[in-house]
Short mmCIF file of C-alpha atoms and ligand atoms in Angstrom, two decimals:
data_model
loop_
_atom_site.label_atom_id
_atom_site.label_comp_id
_atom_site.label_asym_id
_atom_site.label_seq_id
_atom_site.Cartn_x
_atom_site.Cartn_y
_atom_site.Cartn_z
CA UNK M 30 18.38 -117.35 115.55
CA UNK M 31 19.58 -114.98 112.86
CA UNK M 32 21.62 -117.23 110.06
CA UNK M 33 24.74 -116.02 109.00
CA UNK M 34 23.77 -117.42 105.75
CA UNK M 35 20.48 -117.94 104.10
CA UNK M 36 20.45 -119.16 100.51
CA UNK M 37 16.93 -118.97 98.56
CA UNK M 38 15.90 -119.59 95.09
CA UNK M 39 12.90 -118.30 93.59
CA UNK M 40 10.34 -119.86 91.02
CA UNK M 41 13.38 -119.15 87.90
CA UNK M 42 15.52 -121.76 89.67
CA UNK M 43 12.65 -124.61 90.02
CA UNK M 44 11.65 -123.57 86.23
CA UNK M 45 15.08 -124.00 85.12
CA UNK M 46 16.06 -127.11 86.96
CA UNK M 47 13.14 -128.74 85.98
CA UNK M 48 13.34 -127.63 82.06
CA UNK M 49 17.35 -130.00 82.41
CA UNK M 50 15.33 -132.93 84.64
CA UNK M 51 12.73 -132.95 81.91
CA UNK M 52 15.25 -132.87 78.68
CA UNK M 53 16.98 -135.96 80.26
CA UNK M 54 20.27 -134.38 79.12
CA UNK M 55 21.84 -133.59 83.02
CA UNK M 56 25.66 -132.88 82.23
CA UNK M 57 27.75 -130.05 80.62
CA UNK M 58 26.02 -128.72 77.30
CA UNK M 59 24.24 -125.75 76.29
CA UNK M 60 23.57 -124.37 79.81
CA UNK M 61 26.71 -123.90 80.89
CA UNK M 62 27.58 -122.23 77.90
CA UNK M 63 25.14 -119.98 79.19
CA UNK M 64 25.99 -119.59 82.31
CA UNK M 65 29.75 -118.92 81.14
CA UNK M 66 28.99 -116.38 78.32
CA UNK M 67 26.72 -114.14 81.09
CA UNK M 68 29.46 -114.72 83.84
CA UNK M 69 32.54 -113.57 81.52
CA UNK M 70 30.48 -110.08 80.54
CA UNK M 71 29.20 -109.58 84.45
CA UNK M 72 33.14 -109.24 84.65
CA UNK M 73 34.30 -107.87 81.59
CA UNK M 74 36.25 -110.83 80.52
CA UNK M 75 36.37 -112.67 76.73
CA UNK M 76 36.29 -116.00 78.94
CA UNK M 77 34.75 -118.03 81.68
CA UNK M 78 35.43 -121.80 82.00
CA UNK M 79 33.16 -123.58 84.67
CA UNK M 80 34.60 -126.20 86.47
CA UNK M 81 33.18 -128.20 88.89
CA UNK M 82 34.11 -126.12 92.31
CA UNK M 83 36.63 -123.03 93.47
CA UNK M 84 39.32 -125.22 94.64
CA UNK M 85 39.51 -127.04 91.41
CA UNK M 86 39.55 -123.76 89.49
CA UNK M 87 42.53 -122.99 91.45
CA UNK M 88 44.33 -125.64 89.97
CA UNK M 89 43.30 -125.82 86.99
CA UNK M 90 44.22 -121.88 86.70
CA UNK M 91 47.51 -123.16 87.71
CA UNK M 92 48.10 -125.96 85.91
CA UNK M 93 47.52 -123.93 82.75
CA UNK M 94 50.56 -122.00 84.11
CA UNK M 95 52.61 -125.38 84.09
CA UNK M 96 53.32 -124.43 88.12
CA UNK M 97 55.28 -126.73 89.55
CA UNK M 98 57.51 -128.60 91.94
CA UNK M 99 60.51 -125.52 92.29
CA UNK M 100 58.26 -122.76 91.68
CA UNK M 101 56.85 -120.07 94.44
CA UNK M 102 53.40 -118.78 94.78
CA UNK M 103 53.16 -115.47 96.75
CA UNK M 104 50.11 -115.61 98.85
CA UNK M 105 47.94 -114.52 101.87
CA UNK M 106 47.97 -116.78 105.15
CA UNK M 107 44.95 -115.34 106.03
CA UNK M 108 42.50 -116.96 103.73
CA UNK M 109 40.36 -120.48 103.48
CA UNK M 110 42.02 -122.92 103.13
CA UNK M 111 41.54 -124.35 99.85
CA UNK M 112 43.70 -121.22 98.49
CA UNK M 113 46.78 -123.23 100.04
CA UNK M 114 45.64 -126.38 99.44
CA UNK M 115 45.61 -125.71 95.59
CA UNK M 116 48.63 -124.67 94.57
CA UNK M 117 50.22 -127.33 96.88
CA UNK M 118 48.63 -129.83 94.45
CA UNK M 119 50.36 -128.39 92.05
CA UNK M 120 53.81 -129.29 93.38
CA UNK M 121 54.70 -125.49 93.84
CA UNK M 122 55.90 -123.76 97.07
CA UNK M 123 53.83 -120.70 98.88
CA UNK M 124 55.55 -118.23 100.49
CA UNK M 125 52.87 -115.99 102.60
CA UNK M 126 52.92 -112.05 102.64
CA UNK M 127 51.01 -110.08 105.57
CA UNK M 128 47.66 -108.34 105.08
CA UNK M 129 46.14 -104.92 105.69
CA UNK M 130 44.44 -103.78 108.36
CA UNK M 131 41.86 -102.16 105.86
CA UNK M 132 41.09 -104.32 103.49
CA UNK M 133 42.00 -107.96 105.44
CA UNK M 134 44.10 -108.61 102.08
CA UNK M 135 47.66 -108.61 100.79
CA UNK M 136 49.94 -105.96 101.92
CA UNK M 137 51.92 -105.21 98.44
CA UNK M 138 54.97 -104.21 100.45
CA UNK M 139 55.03 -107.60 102.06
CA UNK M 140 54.84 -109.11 98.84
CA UNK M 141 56.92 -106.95 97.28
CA UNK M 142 59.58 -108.79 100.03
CA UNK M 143 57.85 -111.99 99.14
CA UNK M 144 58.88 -112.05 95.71
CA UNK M 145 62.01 -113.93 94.94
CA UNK M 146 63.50 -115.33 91.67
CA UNK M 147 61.07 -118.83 92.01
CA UNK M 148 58.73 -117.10 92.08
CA UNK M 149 55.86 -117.86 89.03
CA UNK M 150 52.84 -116.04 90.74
CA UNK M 151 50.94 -113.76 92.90
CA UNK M 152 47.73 -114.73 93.96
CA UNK M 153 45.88 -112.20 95.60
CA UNK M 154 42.44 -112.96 97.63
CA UNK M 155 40.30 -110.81 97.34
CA UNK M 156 38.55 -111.59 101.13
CA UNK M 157 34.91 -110.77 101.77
CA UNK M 158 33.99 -109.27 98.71
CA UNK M 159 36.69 -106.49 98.23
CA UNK M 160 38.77 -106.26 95.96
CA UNK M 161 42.66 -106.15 96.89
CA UNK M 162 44.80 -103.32 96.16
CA UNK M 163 45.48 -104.63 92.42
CA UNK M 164 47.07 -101.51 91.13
CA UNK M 165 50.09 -101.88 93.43
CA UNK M 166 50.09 -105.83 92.72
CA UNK M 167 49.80 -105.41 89.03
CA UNK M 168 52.96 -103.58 89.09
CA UNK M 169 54.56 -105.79 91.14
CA UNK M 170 53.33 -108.42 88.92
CA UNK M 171 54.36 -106.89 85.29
CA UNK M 172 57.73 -105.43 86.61
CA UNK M 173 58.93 -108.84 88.15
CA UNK M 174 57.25 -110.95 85.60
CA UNK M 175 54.81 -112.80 87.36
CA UNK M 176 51.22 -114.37 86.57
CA UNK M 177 48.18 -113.28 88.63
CA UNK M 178 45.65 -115.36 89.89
CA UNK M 179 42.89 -113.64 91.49
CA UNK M 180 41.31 -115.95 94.08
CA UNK M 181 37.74 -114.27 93.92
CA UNK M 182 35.96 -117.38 95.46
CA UNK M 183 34.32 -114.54 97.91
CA UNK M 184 33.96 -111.82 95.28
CA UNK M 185 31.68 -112.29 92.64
CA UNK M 186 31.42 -108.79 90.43
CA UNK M 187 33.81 -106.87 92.93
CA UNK M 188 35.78 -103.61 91.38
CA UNK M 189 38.64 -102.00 91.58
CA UNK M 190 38.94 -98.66 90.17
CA UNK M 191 36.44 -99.65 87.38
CA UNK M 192 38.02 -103.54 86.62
CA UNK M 193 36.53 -106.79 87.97
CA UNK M 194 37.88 -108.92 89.83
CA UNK M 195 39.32 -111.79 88.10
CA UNK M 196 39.82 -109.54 84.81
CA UNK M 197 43.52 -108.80 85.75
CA UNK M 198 45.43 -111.98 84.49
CA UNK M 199 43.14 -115.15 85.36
CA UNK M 200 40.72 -115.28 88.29
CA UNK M 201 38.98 -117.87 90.22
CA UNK M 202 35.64 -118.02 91.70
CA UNK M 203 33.78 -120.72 93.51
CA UNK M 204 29.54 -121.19 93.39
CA UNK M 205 29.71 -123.32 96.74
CA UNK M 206 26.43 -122.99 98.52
CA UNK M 207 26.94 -119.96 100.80
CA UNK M 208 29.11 -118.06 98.49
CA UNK M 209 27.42 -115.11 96.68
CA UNK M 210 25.82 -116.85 93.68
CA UNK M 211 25.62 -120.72 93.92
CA UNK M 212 25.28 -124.09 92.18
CA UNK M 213 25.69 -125.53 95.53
CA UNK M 214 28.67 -126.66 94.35
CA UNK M 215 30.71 -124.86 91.27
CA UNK M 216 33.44 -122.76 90.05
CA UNK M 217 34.72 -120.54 87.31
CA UNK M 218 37.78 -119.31 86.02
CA UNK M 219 37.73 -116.13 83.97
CA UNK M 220 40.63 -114.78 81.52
CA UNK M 221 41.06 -112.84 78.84
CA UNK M 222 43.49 -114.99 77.43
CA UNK M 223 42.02 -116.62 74.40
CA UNK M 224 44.90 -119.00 74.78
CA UNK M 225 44.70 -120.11 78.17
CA UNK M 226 40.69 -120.24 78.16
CA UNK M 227 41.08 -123.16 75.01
CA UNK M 228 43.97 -125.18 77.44
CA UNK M 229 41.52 -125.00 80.18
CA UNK M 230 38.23 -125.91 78.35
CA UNK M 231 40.75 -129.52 77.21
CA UNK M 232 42.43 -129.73 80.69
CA UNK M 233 38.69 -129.89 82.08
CA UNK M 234 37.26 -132.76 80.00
CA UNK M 235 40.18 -135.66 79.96
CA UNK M 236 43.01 -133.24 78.35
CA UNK M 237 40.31 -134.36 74.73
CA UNK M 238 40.15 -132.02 72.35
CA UNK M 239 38.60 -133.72 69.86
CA UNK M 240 36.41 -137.21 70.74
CA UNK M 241 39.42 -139.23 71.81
CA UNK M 242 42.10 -137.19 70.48
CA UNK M 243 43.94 -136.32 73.88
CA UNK M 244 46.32 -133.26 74.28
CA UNK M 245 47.35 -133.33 77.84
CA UNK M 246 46.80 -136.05 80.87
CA UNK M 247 43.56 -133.94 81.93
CA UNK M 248 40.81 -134.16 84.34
CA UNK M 249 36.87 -134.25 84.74
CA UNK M 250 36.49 -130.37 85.95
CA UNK M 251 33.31 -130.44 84.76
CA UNK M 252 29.81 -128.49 85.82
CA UNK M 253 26.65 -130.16 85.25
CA UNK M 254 23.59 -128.08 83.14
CA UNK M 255 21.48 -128.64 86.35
CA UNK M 256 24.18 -126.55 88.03
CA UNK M 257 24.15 -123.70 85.50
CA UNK M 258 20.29 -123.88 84.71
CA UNK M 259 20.24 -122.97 88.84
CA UNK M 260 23.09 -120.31 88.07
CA UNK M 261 21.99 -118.19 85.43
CA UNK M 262 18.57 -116.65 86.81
CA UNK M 263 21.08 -115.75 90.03
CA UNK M 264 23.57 -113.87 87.28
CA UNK M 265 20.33 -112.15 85.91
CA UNK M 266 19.53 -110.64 89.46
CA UNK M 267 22.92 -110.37 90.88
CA UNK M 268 22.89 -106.51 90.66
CA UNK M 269 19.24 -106.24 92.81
CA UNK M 270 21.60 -109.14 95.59
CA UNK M 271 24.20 -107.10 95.54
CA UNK M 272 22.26 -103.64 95.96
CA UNK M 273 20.65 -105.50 99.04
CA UNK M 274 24.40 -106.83 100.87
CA UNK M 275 25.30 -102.81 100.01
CA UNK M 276 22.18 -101.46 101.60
CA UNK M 277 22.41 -104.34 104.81
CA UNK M 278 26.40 -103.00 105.27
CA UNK M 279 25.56 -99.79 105.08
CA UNK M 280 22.08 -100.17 108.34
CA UNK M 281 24.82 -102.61 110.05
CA UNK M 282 28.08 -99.91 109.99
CA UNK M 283 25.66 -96.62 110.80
CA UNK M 284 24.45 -98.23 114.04
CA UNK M 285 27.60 -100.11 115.14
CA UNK M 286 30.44 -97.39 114.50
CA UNK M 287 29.47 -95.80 117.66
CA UNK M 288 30.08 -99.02 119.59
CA UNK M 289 33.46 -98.94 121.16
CA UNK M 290 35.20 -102.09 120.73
CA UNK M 291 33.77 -102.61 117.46
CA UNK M 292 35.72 -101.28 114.43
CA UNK M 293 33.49 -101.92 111.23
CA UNK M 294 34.12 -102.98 107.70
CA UNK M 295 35.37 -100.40 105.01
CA UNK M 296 34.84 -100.06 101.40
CA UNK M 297 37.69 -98.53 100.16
CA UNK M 298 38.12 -95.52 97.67
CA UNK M 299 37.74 -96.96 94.11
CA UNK M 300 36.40 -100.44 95.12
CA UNK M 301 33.04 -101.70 95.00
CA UNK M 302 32.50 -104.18 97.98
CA UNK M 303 29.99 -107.15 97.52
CA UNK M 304 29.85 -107.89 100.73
CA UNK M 305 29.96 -111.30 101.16
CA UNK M 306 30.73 -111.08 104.90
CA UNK M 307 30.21 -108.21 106.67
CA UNK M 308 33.40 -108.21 109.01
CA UNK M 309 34.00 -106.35 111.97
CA UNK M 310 37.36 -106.47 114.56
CA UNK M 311 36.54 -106.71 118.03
CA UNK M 312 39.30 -104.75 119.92
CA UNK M 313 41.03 -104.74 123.14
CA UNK M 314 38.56 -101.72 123.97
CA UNK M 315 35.26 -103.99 124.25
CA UNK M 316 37.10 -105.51 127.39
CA UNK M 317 36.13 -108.93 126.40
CA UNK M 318 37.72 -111.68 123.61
CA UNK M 319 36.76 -112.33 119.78
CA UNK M 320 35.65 -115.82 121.18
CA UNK M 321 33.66 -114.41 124.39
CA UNK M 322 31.82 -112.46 121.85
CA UNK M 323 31.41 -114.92 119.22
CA UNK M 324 29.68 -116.96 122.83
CA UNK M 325 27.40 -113.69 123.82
CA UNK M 326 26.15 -113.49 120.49
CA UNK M 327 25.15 -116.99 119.56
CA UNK M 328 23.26 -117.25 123.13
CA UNK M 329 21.24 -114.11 122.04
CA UNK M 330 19.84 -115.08 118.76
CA UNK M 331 22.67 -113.79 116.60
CA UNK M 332 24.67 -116.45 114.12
CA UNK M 333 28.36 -114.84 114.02
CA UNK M 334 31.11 -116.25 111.97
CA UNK M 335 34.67 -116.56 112.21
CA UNK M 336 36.32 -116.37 108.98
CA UNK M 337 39.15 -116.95 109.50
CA UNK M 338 40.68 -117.67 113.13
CA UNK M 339 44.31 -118.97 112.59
CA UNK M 340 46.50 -118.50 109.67
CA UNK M 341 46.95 -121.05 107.52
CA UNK M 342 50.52 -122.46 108.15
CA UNK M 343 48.95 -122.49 112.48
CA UNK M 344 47.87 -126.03 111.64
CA UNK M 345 49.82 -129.24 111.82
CA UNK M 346 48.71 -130.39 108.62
CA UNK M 347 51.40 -127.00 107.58
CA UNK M 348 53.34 -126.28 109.90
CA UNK M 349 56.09 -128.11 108.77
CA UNK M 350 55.12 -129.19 105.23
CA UNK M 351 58.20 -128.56 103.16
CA UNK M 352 56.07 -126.32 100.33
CA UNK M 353 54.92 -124.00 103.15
CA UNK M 354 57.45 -121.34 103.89
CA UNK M 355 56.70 -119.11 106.65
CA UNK M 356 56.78 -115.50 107.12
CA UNK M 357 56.34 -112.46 109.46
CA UNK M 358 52.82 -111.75 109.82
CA UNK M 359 52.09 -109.11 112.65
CA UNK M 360 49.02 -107.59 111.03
CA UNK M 361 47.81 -111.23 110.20
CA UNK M 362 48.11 -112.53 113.24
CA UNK M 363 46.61 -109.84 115.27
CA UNK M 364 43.67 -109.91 112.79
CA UNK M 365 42.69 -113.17 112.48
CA UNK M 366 42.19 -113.08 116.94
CA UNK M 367 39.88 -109.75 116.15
CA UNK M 368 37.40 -110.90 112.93
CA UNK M 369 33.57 -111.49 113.60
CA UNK M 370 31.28 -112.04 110.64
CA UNK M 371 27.57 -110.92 110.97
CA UNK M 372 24.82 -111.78 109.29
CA UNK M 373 24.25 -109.63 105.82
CA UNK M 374 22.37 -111.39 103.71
CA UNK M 375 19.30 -110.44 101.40
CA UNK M 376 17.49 -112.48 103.56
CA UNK M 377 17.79 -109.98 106.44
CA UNK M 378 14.51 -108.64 107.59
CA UNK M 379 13.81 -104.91 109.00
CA UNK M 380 13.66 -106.21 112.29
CA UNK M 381 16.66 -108.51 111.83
CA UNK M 382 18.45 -105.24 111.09
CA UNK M 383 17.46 -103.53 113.82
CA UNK M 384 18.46 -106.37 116.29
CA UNK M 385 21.66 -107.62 114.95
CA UNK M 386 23.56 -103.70 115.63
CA UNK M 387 21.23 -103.44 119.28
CA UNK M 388 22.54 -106.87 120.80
CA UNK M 389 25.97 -106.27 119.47
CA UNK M 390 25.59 -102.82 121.67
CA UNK M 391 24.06 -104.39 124.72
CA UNK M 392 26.84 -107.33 124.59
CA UNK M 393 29.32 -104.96 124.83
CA UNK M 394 28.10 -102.67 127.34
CA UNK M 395 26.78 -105.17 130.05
CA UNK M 396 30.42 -106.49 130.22
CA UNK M 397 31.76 -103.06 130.57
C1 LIG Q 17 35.16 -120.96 98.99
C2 LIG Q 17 36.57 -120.59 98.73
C3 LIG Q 17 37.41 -121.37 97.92
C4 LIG Q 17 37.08 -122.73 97.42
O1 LIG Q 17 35.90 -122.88 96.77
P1 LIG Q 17 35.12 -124.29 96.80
O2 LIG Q 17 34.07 -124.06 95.76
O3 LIG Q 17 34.57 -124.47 98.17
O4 LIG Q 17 36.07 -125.36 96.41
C5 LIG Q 17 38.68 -120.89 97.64
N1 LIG Q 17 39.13 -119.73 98.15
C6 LIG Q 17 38.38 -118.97 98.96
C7 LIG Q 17 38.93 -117.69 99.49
C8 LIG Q 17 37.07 -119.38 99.30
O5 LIG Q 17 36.34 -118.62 100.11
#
């Protein structure tokens, strides 16, 4: 079986794991420092906070915005879950926008629509390691006076049009153990707000900003130095992991965009992609469903992923929660029935790369 995820560390991550075992000092100090200082210039930023995972980074990013019961956060439906699940904690409302057919994320017309006078802020996802299109939701965000919060869990050192992700306003990321760099579990929220950065650094250790001098009820956000130690020698590569996902898209779309059926993945104009799934759509032209797919795959060897197959408020857990408000969602919809993930990772071999495009082929044409 192909994976659709392999995660390996190399002899930096033993050395530097073992360097925090052997100094007996385990929790936050002078590696996550570390780890924050490289992570804020990978992205251009004056800050990175690391908290303790992406979905607490979420709202902690929003707390800091003092979100709450009465306000709106404009959002994609088609996302993981803990997106929705965070600014619910808050107390806030989401109202969902529809998605492009290009990128998977927000449409900035829909939000646009989306937008009403609750509204606080516009969190964008930026799905699969592209970027979405943040110079139309910038603009949408200055002229109606909204925050941005960049959900970049999947999109580590994206760009668009020169600017990384999470450098607009405040981003998010998440270091769980199949996302593109990982503690196994982690997060970090980035911001060029000197201001917001200092409330989030108190908010994460017990609202204390001195040793028992509390400024806010706060929280324990916080990431371990074992966590960072195992982070930083993944920063110092990232370029050479991300080079590989680039060059493993690139094998995967020249051999599949001849398969009819199968519509691949684009990197848009002005974005780098990361590629932290490599997506395709399978159409009504390959004569068989997403799921009968999904099924012909798996028995041949070939680990596909289905990120994500029902939007968000499809669930009971939302469908009638009273912070959830609805919306149209055509594109959504229809998307989230067509999405396959295959396997891109730098653990990919030569031959892995020449089977993963030839089954995908042969599935489709033996049902023809
Ligand atoms: C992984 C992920 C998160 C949450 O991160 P955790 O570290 O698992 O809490 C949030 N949003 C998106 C889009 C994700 O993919």
């Amino acid at each position: 079986m192909i994976p659709i995820t392999s995660v390996r560390f190399g002899h930096e991550e033993e050395q530097a794991a073992l360097e925090v075992l052997r100094s007996g000092m385990l929790a936050q100090g002078s590696r996550v420092a570390e780890f924050e200082q490289k992570f804020a210039h990978m992205h251009g930023v004056a800050n990175a906070v690391a908290v303790n995972n992406g979905t607490t980074a979420l709202v902690a990013a929003l707390q800091v915005l003092e979100l709450g019961p009465g306000d709106e956060v404009v959002t994609s439906p088609f996302t993981f879950v803990a997106t929705l699940n965070a600014i619910l904690e808050t107390g806030a409302s989401v109202r969902f926008a529809d998605i492009l057919e290009d990128d998977f994320n927000l449409d900035p017309e829909a939000v646009a629509d989306a937008v009403t006078p609750q509204t606080k802020v516009l969190m964008p996802v930026h799905l699969y390691g592209q970027m979405a299109d943040m110079g139309r939701l910038s603009t949408i965000a200055s002229s109606r006076g909204l925050r941005m919060v960049e959900d970049s869990a999947q999109s580590h050192g994206a760009t668009f049009e020169g600017k990384a992700a999470g450098s607009y306003d405040i981003g998010t990321f998440s270091l769980y153990a199949t996302k593109n760099i990982t503690t196994g579990e982690g997060g970090v929220i980035t911001t060029d707000d000197d201001d917001v950065a200092d409330r989030l650094r108190v908010l994460r250790n017990q609202g204390m900003r001195a040793r028992y001098e509390y400024e806010v009820a706060g929280h324990n956000y916080r990431l371990t130095d074992l966590q960072a130690a195992i982070g930083i020698p993944q920063l110092d590569r990232y370029s050479d992991t991300v080079a590989k996902r680039q060059a493993n898209a690139s094998r995967l779309s020249e051999a599949l965009s001849t398969v009819e059926g199968i519509v691949v993945p684009r990197q848009l104009p002005g974005r780098t992609h990361v590629w932290h799934q490599y997506t395709v759509r399978v159409t009504p032209e390959a004569g068989m469903s997403r799921d009968e797919f999904v099924t012909a795959l798996h028995d041949r060897g070939v680990g596909a992923g289905v990120y994500y197959p029902r939007l968000l408020w499809d669930y009971d857990a939302y469908r009638n929660h009273p912070q959830v408000m609805r919306a149209e969602a055509p594109v959504a919809q229809r998307i989230a029935s067509e999405v396959v993930s295959l396997p891109v990772h730098t653990g990919l071999t030569e031959d892995d790369l020449a089977a993963i495009p030839r089954i995908v082929r042969d599935v489709v044409e033996e049902n023809r």
